mmCIF file of C-alpha atoms and ligand atoms in Angstrom:
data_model
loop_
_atom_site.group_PDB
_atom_site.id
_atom_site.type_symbol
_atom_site.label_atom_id
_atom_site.label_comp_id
_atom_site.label_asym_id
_atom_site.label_seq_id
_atom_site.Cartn_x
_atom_site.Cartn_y
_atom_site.Cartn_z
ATOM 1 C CA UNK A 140 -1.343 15.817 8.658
ATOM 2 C CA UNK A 141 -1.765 16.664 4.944
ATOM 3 C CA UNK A 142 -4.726 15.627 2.920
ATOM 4 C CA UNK A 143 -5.185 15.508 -0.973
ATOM 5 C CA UNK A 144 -7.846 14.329 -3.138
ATOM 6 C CA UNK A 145 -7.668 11.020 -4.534
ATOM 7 C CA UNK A 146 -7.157 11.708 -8.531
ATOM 8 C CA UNK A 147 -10.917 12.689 -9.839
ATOM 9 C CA UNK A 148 -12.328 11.410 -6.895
ATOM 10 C CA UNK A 149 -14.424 13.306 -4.170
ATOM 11 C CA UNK A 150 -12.318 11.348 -1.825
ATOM 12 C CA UNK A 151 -10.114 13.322 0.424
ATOM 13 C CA UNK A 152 -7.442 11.118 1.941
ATOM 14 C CA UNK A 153 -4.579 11.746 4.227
ATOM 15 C CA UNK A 154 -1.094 11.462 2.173
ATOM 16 C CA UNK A 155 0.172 9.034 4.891
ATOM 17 C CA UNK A 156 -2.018 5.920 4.680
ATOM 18 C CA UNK A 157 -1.589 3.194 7.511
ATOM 19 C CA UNK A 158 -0.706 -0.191 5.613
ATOM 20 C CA UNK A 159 -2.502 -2.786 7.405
ATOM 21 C CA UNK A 160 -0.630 -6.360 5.754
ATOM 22 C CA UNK A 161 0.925 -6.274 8.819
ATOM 23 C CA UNK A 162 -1.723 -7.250 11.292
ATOM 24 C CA UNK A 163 -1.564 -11.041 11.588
ATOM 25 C CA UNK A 164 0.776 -12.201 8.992
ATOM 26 C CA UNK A 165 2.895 -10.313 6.481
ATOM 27 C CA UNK A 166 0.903 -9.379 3.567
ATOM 28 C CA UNK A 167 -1.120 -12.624 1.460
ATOM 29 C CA UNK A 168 1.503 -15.097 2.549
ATOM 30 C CA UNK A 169 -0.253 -18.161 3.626
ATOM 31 C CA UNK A 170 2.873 -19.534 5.532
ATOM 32 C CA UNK A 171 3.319 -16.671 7.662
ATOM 33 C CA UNK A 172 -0.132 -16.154 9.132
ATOM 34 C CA UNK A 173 0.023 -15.429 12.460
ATOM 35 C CA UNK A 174 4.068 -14.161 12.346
ATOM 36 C CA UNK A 175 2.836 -10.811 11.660
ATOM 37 C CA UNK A 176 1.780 -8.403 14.828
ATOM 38 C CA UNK A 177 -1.039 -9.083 16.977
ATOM 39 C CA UNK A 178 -4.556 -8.027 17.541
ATOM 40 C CA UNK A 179 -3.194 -5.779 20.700
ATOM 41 C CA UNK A 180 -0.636 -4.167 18.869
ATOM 42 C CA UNK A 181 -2.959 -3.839 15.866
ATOM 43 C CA UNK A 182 -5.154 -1.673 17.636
ATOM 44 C CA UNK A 183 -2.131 0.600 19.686
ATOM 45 C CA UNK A 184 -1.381 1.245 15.270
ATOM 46 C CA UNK A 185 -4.762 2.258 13.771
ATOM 47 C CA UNK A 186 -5.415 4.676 17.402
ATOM 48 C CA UNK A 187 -2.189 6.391 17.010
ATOM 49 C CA UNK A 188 -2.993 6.822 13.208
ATOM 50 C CA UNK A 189 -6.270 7.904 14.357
ATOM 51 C CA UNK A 190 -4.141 10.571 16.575
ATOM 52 C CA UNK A 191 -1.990 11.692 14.200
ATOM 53 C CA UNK A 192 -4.720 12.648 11.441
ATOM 54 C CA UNK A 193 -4.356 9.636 9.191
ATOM 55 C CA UNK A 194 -7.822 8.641 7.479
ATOM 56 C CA UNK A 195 -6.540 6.431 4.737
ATOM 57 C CA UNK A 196 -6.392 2.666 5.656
ATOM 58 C CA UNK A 197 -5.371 -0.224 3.712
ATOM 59 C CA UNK A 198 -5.984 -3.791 3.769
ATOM 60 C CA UNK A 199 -6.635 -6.564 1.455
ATOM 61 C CA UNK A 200 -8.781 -9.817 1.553
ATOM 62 C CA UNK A 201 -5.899 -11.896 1.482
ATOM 63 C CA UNK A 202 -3.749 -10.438 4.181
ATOM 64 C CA UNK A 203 -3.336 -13.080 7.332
ATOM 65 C CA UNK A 204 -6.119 -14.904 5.815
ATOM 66 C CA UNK A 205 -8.763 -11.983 6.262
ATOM 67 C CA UNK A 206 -7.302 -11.266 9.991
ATOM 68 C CA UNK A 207 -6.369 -8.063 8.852
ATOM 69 C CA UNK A 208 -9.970 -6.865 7.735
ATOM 70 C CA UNK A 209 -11.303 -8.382 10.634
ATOM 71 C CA UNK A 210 -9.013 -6.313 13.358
ATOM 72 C CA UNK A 211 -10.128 -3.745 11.322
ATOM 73 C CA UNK A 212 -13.871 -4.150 11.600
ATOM 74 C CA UNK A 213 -13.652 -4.709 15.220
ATOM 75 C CA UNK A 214 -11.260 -1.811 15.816
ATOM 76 C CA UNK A 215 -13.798 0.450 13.601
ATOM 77 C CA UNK A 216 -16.932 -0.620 15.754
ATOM 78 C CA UNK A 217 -15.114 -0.181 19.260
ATOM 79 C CA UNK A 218 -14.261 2.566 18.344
ATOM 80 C CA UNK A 219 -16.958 3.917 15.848
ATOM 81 C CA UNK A 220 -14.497 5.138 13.425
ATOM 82 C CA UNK A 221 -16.418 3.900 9.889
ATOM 83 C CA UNK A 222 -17.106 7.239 8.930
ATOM 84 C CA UNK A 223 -13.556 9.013 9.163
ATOM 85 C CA UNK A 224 -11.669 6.307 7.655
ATOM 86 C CA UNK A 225 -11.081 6.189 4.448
ATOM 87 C CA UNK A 226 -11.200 1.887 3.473
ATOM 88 C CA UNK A 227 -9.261 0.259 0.811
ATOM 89 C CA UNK A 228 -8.938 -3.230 0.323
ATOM 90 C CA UNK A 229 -8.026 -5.449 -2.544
ATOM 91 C CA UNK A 230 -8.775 -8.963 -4.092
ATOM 92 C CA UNK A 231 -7.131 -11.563 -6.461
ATOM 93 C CA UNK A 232 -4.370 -12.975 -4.124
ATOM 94 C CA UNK A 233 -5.296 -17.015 -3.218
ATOM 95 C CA UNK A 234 -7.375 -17.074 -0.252
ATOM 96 C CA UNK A 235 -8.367 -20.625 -0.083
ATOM 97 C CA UNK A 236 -7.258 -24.035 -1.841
ATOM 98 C CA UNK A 237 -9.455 -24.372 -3.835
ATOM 99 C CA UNK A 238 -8.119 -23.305 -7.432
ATOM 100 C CA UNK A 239 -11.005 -20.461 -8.157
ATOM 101 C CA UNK A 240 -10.158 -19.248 -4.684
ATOM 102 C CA UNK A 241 -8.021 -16.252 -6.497
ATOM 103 C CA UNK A 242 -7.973 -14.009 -9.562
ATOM 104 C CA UNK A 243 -10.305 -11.448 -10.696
ATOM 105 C CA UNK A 244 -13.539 -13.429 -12.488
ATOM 106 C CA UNK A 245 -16.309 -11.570 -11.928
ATOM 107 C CA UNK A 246 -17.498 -14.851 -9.982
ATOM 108 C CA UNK A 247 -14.758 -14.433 -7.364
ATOM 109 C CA UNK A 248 -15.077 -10.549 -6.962
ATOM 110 C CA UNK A 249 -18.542 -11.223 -5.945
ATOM 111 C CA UNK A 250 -18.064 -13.595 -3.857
ATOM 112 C CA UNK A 251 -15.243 -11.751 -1.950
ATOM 113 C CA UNK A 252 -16.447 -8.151 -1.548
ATOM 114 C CA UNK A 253 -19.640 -9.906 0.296
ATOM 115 C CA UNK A 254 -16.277 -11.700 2.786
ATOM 116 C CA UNK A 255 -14.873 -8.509 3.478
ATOM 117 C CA UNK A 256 -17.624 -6.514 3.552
ATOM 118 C CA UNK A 257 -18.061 -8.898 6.287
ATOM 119 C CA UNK A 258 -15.296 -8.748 7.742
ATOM 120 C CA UNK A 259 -14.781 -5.034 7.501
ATOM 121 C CA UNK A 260 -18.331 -5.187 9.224
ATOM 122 C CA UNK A 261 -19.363 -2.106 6.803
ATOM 123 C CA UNK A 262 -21.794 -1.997 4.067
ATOM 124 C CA UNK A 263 -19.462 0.119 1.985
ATOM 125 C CA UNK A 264 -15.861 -0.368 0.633
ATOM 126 C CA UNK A 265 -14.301 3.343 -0.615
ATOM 127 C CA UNK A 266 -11.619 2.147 -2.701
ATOM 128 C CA UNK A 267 -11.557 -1.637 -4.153
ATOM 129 C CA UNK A 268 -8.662 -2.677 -5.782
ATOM 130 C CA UNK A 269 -7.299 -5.813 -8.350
ATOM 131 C CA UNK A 270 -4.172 -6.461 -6.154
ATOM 132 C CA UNK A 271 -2.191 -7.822 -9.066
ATOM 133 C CA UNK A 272 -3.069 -8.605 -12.638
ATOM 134 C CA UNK A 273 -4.729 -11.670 -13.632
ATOM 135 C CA UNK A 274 -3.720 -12.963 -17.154
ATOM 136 C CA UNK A 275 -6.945 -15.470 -16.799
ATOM 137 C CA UNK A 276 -9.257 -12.995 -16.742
ATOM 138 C CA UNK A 277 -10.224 -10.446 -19.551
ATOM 139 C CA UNK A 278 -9.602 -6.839 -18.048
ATOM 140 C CA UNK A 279 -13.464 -6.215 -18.668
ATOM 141 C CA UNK A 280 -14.774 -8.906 -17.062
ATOM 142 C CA UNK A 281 -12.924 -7.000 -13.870
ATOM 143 C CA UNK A 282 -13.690 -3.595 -14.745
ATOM 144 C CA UNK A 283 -17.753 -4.642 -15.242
ATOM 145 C CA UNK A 284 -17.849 -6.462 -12.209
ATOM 146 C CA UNK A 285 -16.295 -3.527 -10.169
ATOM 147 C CA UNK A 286 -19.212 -1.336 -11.771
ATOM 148 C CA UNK A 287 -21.799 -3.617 -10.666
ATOM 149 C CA UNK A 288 -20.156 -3.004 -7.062
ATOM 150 C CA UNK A 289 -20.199 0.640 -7.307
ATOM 151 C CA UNK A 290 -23.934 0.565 -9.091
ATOM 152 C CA UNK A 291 -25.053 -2.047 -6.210
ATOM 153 C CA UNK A 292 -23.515 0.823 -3.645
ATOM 154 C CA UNK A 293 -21.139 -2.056 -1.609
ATOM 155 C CA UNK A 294 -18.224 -0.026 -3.041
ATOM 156 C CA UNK A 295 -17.150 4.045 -3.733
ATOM 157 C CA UNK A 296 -14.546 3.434 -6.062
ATOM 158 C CA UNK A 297 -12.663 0.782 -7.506
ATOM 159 C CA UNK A 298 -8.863 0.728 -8.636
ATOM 160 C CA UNK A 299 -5.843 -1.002 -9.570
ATOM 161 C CA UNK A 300 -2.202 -2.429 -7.810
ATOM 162 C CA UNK A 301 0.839 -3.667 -9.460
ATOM 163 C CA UNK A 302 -0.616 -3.139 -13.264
ATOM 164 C CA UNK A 303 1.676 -1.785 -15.811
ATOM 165 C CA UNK A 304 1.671 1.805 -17.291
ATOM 166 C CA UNK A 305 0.367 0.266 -20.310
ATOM 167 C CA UNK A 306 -2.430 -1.986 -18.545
ATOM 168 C CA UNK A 307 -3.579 1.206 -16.581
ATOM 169 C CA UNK A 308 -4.115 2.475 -20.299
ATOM 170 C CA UNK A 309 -5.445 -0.568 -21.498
ATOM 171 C CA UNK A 310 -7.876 -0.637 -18.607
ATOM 172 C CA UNK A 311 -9.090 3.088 -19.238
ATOM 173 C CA UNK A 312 -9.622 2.523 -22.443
ATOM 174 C CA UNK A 313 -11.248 -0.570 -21.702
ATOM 175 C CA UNK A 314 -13.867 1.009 -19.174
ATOM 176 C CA UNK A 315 -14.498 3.931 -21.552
ATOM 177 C CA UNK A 316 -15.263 1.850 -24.239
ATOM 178 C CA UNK A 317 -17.693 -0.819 -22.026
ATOM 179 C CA UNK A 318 -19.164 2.366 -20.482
ATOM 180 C CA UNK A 319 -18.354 0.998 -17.327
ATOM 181 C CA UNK A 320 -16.523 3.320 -14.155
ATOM 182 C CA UNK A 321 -12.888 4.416 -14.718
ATOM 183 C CA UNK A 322 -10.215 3.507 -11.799
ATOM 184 C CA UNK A 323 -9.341 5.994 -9.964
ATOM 185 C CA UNK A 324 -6.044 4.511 -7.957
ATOM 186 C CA UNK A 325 -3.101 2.763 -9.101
ATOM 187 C CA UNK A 326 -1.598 1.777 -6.127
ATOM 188 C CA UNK A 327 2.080 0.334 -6.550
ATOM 189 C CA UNK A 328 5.656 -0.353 -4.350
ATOM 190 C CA UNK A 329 7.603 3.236 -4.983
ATOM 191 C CA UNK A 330 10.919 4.124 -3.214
ATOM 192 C CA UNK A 331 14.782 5.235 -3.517
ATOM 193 C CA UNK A 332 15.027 1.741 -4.290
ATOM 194 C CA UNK A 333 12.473 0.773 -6.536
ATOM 195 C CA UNK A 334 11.123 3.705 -8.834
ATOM 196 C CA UNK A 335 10.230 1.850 -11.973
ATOM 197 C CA UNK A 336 6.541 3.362 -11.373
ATOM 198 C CA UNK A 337 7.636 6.678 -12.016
ATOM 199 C CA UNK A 338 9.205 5.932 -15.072
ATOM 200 C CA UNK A 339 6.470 3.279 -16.039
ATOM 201 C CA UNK A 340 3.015 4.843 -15.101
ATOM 202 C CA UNK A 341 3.117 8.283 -13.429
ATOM 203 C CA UNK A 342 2.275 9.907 -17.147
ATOM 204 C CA UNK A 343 -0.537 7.914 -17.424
ATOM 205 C CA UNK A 344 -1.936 8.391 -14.278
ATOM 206 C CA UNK A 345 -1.659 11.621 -14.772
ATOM 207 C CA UNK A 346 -3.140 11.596 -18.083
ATOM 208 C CA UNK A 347 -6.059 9.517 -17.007
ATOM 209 C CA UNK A 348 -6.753 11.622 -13.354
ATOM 210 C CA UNK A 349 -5.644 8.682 -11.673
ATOM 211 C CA UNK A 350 -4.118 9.304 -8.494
ATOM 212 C CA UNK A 351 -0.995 7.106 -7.098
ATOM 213 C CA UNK A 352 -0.396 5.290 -4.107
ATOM 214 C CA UNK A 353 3.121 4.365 -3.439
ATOM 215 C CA UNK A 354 3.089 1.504 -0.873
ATOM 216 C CA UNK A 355 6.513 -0.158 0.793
ATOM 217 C CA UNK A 356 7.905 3.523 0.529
ATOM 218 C CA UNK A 357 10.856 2.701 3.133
ATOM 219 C CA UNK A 358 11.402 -0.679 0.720
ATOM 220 C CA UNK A 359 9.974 -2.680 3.239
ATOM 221 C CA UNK A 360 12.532 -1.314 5.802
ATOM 222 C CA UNK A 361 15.458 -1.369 3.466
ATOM 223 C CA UNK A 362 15.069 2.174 4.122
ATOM 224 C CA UNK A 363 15.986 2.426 7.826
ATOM 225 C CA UNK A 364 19.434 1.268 7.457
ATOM 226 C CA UNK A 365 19.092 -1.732 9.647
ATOM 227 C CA UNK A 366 20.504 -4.053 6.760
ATOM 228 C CA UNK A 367 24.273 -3.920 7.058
ATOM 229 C CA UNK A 368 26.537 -5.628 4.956
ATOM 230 C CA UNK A 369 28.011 -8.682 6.082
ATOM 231 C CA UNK A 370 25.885 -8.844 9.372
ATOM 232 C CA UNK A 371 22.812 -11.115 9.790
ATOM 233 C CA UNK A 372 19.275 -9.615 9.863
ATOM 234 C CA UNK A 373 17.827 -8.516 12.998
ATOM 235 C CA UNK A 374 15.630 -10.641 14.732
ATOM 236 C CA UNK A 375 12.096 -10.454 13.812
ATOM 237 C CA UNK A 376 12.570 -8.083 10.650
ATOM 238 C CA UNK A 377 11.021 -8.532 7.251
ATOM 239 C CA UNK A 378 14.232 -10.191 6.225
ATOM 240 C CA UNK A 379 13.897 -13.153 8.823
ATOM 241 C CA UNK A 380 10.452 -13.209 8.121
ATOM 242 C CA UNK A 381 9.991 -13.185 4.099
ATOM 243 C CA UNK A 382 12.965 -11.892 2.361
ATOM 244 C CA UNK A 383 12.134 -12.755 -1.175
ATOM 245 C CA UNK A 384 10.994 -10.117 -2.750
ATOM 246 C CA UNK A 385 13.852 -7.792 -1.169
ATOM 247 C CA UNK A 386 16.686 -10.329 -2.763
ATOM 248 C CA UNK A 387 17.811 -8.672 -5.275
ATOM 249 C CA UNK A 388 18.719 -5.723 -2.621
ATOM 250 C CA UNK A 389 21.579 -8.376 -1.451
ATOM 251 C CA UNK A 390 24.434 -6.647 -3.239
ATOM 252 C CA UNK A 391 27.663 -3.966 -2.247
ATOM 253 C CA UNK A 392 26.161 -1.209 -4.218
ATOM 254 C CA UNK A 393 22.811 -0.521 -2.723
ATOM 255 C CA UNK A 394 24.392 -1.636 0.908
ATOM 256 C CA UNK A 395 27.182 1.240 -0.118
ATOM 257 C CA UNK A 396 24.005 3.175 -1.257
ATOM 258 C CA UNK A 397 21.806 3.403 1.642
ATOM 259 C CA UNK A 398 24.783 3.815 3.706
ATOM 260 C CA UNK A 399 25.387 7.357 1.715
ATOM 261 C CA UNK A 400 21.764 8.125 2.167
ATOM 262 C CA UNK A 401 22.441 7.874 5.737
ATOM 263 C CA UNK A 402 24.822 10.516 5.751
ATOM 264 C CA UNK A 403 22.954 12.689 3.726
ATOM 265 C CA UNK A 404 20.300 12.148 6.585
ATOM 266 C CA UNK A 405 22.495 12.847 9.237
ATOM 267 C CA UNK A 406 23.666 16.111 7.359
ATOM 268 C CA UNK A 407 20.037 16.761 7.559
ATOM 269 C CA UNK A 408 19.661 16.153 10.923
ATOM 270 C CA UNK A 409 17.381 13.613 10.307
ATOM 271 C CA UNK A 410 16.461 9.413 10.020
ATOM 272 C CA UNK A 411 17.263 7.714 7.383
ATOM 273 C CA UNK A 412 13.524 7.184 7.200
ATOM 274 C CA UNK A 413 12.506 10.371 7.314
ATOM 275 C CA UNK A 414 14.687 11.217 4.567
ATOM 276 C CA UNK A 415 13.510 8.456 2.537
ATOM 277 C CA UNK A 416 9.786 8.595 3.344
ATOM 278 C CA UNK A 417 10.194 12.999 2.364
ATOM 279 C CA UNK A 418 11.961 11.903 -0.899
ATOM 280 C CA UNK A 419 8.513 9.398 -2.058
ATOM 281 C CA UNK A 420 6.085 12.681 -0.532
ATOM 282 C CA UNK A 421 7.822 15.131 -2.498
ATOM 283 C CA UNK A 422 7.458 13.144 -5.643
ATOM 284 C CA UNK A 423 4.207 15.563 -7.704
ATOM 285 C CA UNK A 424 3.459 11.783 -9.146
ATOM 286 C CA UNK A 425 2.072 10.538 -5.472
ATOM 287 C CA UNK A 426 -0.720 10.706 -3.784
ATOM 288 C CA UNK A 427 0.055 9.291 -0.603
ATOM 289 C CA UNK A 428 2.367 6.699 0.662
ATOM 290 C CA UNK A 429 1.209 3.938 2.386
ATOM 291 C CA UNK A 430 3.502 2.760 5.038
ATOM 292 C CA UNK A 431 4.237 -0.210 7.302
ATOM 293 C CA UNK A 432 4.965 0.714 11.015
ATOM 294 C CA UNK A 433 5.407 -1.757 13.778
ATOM 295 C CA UNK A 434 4.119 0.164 16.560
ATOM 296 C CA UNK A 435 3.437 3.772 17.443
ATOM 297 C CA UNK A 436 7.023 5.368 17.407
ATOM 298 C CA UNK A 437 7.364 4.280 13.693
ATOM 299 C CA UNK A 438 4.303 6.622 12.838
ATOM 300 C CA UNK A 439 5.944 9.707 14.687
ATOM 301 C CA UNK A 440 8.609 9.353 13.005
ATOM 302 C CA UNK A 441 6.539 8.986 9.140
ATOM 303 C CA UNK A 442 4.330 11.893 10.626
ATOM 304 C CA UNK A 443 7.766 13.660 10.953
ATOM 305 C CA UNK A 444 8.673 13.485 6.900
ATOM 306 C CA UNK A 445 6.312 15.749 6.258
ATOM 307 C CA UNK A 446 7.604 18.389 7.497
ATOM 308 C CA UNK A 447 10.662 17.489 5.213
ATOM 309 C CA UNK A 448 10.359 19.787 2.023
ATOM 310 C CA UNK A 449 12.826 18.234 -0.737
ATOM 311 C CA UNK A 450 12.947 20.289 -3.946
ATOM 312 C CA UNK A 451 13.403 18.641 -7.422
ATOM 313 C CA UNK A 452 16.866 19.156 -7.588
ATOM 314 C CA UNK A 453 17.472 17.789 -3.866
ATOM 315 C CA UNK A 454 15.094 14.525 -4.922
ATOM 316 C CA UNK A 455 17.295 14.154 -8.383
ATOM 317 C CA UNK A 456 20.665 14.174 -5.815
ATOM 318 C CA UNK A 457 19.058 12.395 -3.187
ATOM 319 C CA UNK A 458 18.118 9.300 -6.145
ATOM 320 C CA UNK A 459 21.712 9.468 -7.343
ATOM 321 C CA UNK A 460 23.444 8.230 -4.319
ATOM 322 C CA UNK A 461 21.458 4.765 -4.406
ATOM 323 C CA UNK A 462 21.053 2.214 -7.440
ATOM 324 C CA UNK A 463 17.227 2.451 -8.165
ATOM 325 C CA UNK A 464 15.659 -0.178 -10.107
HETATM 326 N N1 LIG B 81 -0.564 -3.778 -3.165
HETATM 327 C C1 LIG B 81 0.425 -4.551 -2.815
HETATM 328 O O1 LIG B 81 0.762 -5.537 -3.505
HETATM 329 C C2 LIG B 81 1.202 -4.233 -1.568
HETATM 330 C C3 LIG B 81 2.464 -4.818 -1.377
HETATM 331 C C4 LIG B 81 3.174 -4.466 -0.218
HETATM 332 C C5 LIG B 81 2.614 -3.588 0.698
HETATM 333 N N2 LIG B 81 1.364 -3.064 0.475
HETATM 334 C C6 LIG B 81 0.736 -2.168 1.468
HETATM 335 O O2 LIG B 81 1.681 -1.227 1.913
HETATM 336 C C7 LIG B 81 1.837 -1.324 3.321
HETATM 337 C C8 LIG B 81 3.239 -0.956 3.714
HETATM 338 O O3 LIG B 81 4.180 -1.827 3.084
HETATM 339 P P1 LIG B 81 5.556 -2.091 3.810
HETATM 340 O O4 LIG B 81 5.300 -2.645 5.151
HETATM 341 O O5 LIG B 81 6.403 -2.860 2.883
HETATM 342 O O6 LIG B 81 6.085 -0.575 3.961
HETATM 343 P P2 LIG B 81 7.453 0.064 4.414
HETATM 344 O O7 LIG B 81 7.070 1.267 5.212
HETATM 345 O O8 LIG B 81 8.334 0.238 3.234
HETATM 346 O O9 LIG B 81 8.174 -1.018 5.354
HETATM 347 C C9 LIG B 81 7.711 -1.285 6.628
HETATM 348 C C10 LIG B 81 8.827 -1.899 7.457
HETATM 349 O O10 LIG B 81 9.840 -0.935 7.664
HETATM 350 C C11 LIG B 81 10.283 -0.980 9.001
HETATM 351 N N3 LIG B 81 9.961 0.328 9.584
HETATM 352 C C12 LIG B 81 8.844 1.060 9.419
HETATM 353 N N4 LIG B 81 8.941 2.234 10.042
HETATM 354 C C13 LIG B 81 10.166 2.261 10.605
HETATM 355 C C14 LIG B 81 10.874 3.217 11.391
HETATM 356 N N5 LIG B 81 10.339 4.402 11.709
HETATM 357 N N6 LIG B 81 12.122 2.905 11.815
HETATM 358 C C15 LIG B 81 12.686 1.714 11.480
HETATM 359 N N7 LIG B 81 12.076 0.765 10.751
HETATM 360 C C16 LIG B 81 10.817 1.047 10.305
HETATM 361 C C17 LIG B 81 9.615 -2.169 9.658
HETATM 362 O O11 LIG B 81 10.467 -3.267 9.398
HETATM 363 P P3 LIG B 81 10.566 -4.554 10.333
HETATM 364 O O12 LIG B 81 9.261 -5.253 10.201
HETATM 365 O O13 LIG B 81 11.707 -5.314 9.737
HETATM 366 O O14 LIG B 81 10.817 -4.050 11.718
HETATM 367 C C18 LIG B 81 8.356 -2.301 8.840
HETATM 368 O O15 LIG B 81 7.838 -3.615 8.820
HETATM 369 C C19 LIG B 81 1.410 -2.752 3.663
HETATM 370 O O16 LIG B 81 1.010 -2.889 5.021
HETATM 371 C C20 LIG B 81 0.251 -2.920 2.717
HETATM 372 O O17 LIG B 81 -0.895 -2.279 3.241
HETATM 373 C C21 LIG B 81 0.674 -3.366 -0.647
#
């Protein structure tokens, strides 16, 4: 395994992170709690990461209705594992019916680090994150109440996911002028298939010391090739299971694309996924990748990619045989 600090953080973090929206459901989707895999195979994931080095795990309050944390705090106490995993976890997707059961009012951020603390069954959170911006909620309401977290000592450090390059700014500028603590993590989907974070935000994170998590790196399994033209989904792949955000995928040139990414694989004498997982690793703009295996095999094979060394011109030719939004 590789590690790297986390932007300006004294955080050191393995650049594979274990993506936990898995565990119970798939990701916040209220409908498909309890599709996603089970407490059994939940564990068999976090030992193996354990095995192969990785110390970054993340989660967020919303995932399988706070199954996810939970597997997590039970796996970490069986196995008293708090203090070599690095925990990230997130809140502003709905977690209840009520309508203030979401967003990112200093109200509900309160009263959801206290549930996942919980859950978690820790009395510290190292990375807390707004999972998706809330147009309700002035950006330094968010940013104050994530202060009060870090001042309070129930969390390390607190960050963003799917904001803008130009909220990211807003919110530095934001927490400089409140004097309240900067975010240290944007963490965002990043692949061959969907790079409009590099082009978006990388500068600013890099401007800011903000360090870049690229989650979905295989596109949700886009990535491995087992989406063929013309032939239905597998059973029990993300496609069966919640193929919405992945639509737009459903077209001749990126099926014609990933099948040329195959055979530069191949060439390579490697996966698909492999190929794909090197080509977000390589990237200077990330920080780690957060990834979504099914069961152990699925991390050998991530663990594999980094041995993968793509230069900048490789990447650049690698990119051009896809469409990349
Ligand atoms: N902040 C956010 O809004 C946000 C959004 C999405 C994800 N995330 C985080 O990122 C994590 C990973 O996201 P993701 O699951 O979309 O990542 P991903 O790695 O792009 O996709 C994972 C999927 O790829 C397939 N797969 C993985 N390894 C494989 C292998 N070696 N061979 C063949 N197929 C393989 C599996 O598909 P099948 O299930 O079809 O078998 C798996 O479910 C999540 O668990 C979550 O922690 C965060």
């Amino acid at each position: 395994m590789r590690y790297v600090r986390l932007g300006r953080t004294d955080l050191e973090v393995s650049v594979l992170a274990l993506g936990c929206g898995g565990f119970g459901g798939v990701g916040s989707a209220a409908d498909l709690i309890g599709r996603g895999d089970d407490e059994q195979a939940a564990f068999a994931l976090m030992d193996a990461a354990r095995e192969h080095g990785i110390t970054l795990f993340d989660t967020a309050n919303a995932y399988a209705g706070g199954r996810s944390e939970e597997w997590i705090g039970r796996w970490l106490a069986s196995r008293s594992a708090r203090e070599q995993v690095v925990l990230t976890t997130k809140v502003r997707n709905r977690v209840g019916a009520d309508p203030a059961d979401e967003g990112l009012s200093a109200r509900h951020i309160r009263e959801q680090v206290e549930a996942s603390l919980r859950r978690l069954r820790t009395d510290v959170i190292d990375l807390y994150l707004a999972h998706e911006p809330d147009p309700a909620v002035p950006i330094e309401e968010t940013l104050t109440a994530f202060d009060e977290l870090i001042r309070a000592g129930k969390v390390r450090h607190a960050g963003l996911s799917n904001f803008s390059g130009a909220q990211v700014a807003e919110a530095g500028e934001v927490a400089a002028r409140a004097r309240v603590a900067a975010v240290v993590n944007l963490q965002s989907g990043y692949s061959l298939l969907d790079r409009t974070a590099a082009a978006d935000a990388f500068d600013v994170c890099a401007r800011l010391g903000i360090g870049f998590t690229a989650y979905s790196p295989l596109a949700g399994g886009w990535l491995s090739g087992k989406y063929r033209s013309g032939e239905a989904f597998p059973a029990g792949s993300r496609m069966t299971l919640r193929p919405q955000p992945y639509e737009n995928w459903l077209n001749p040139p990126t099926f014609a694309g990933i099948q040329a990414l195959g055979w530069a694989a191949a060439e390579r004498g490697i996966p698909l996924t492999q190929l794909a997982l090197a080509w977000v690793l390589t990237d200077p703009g990330v920080c780690a990748a957060i990834i979504g295996p099914r069961r152990p095999q699925h991390l050998a094979d991530a663990v594999a990619a980094l041995d993968v060394m793509l230069t900048q011109q490789e990447r650049e030719a690698i990119a051009a045989l896809v469409p990349g939004s």
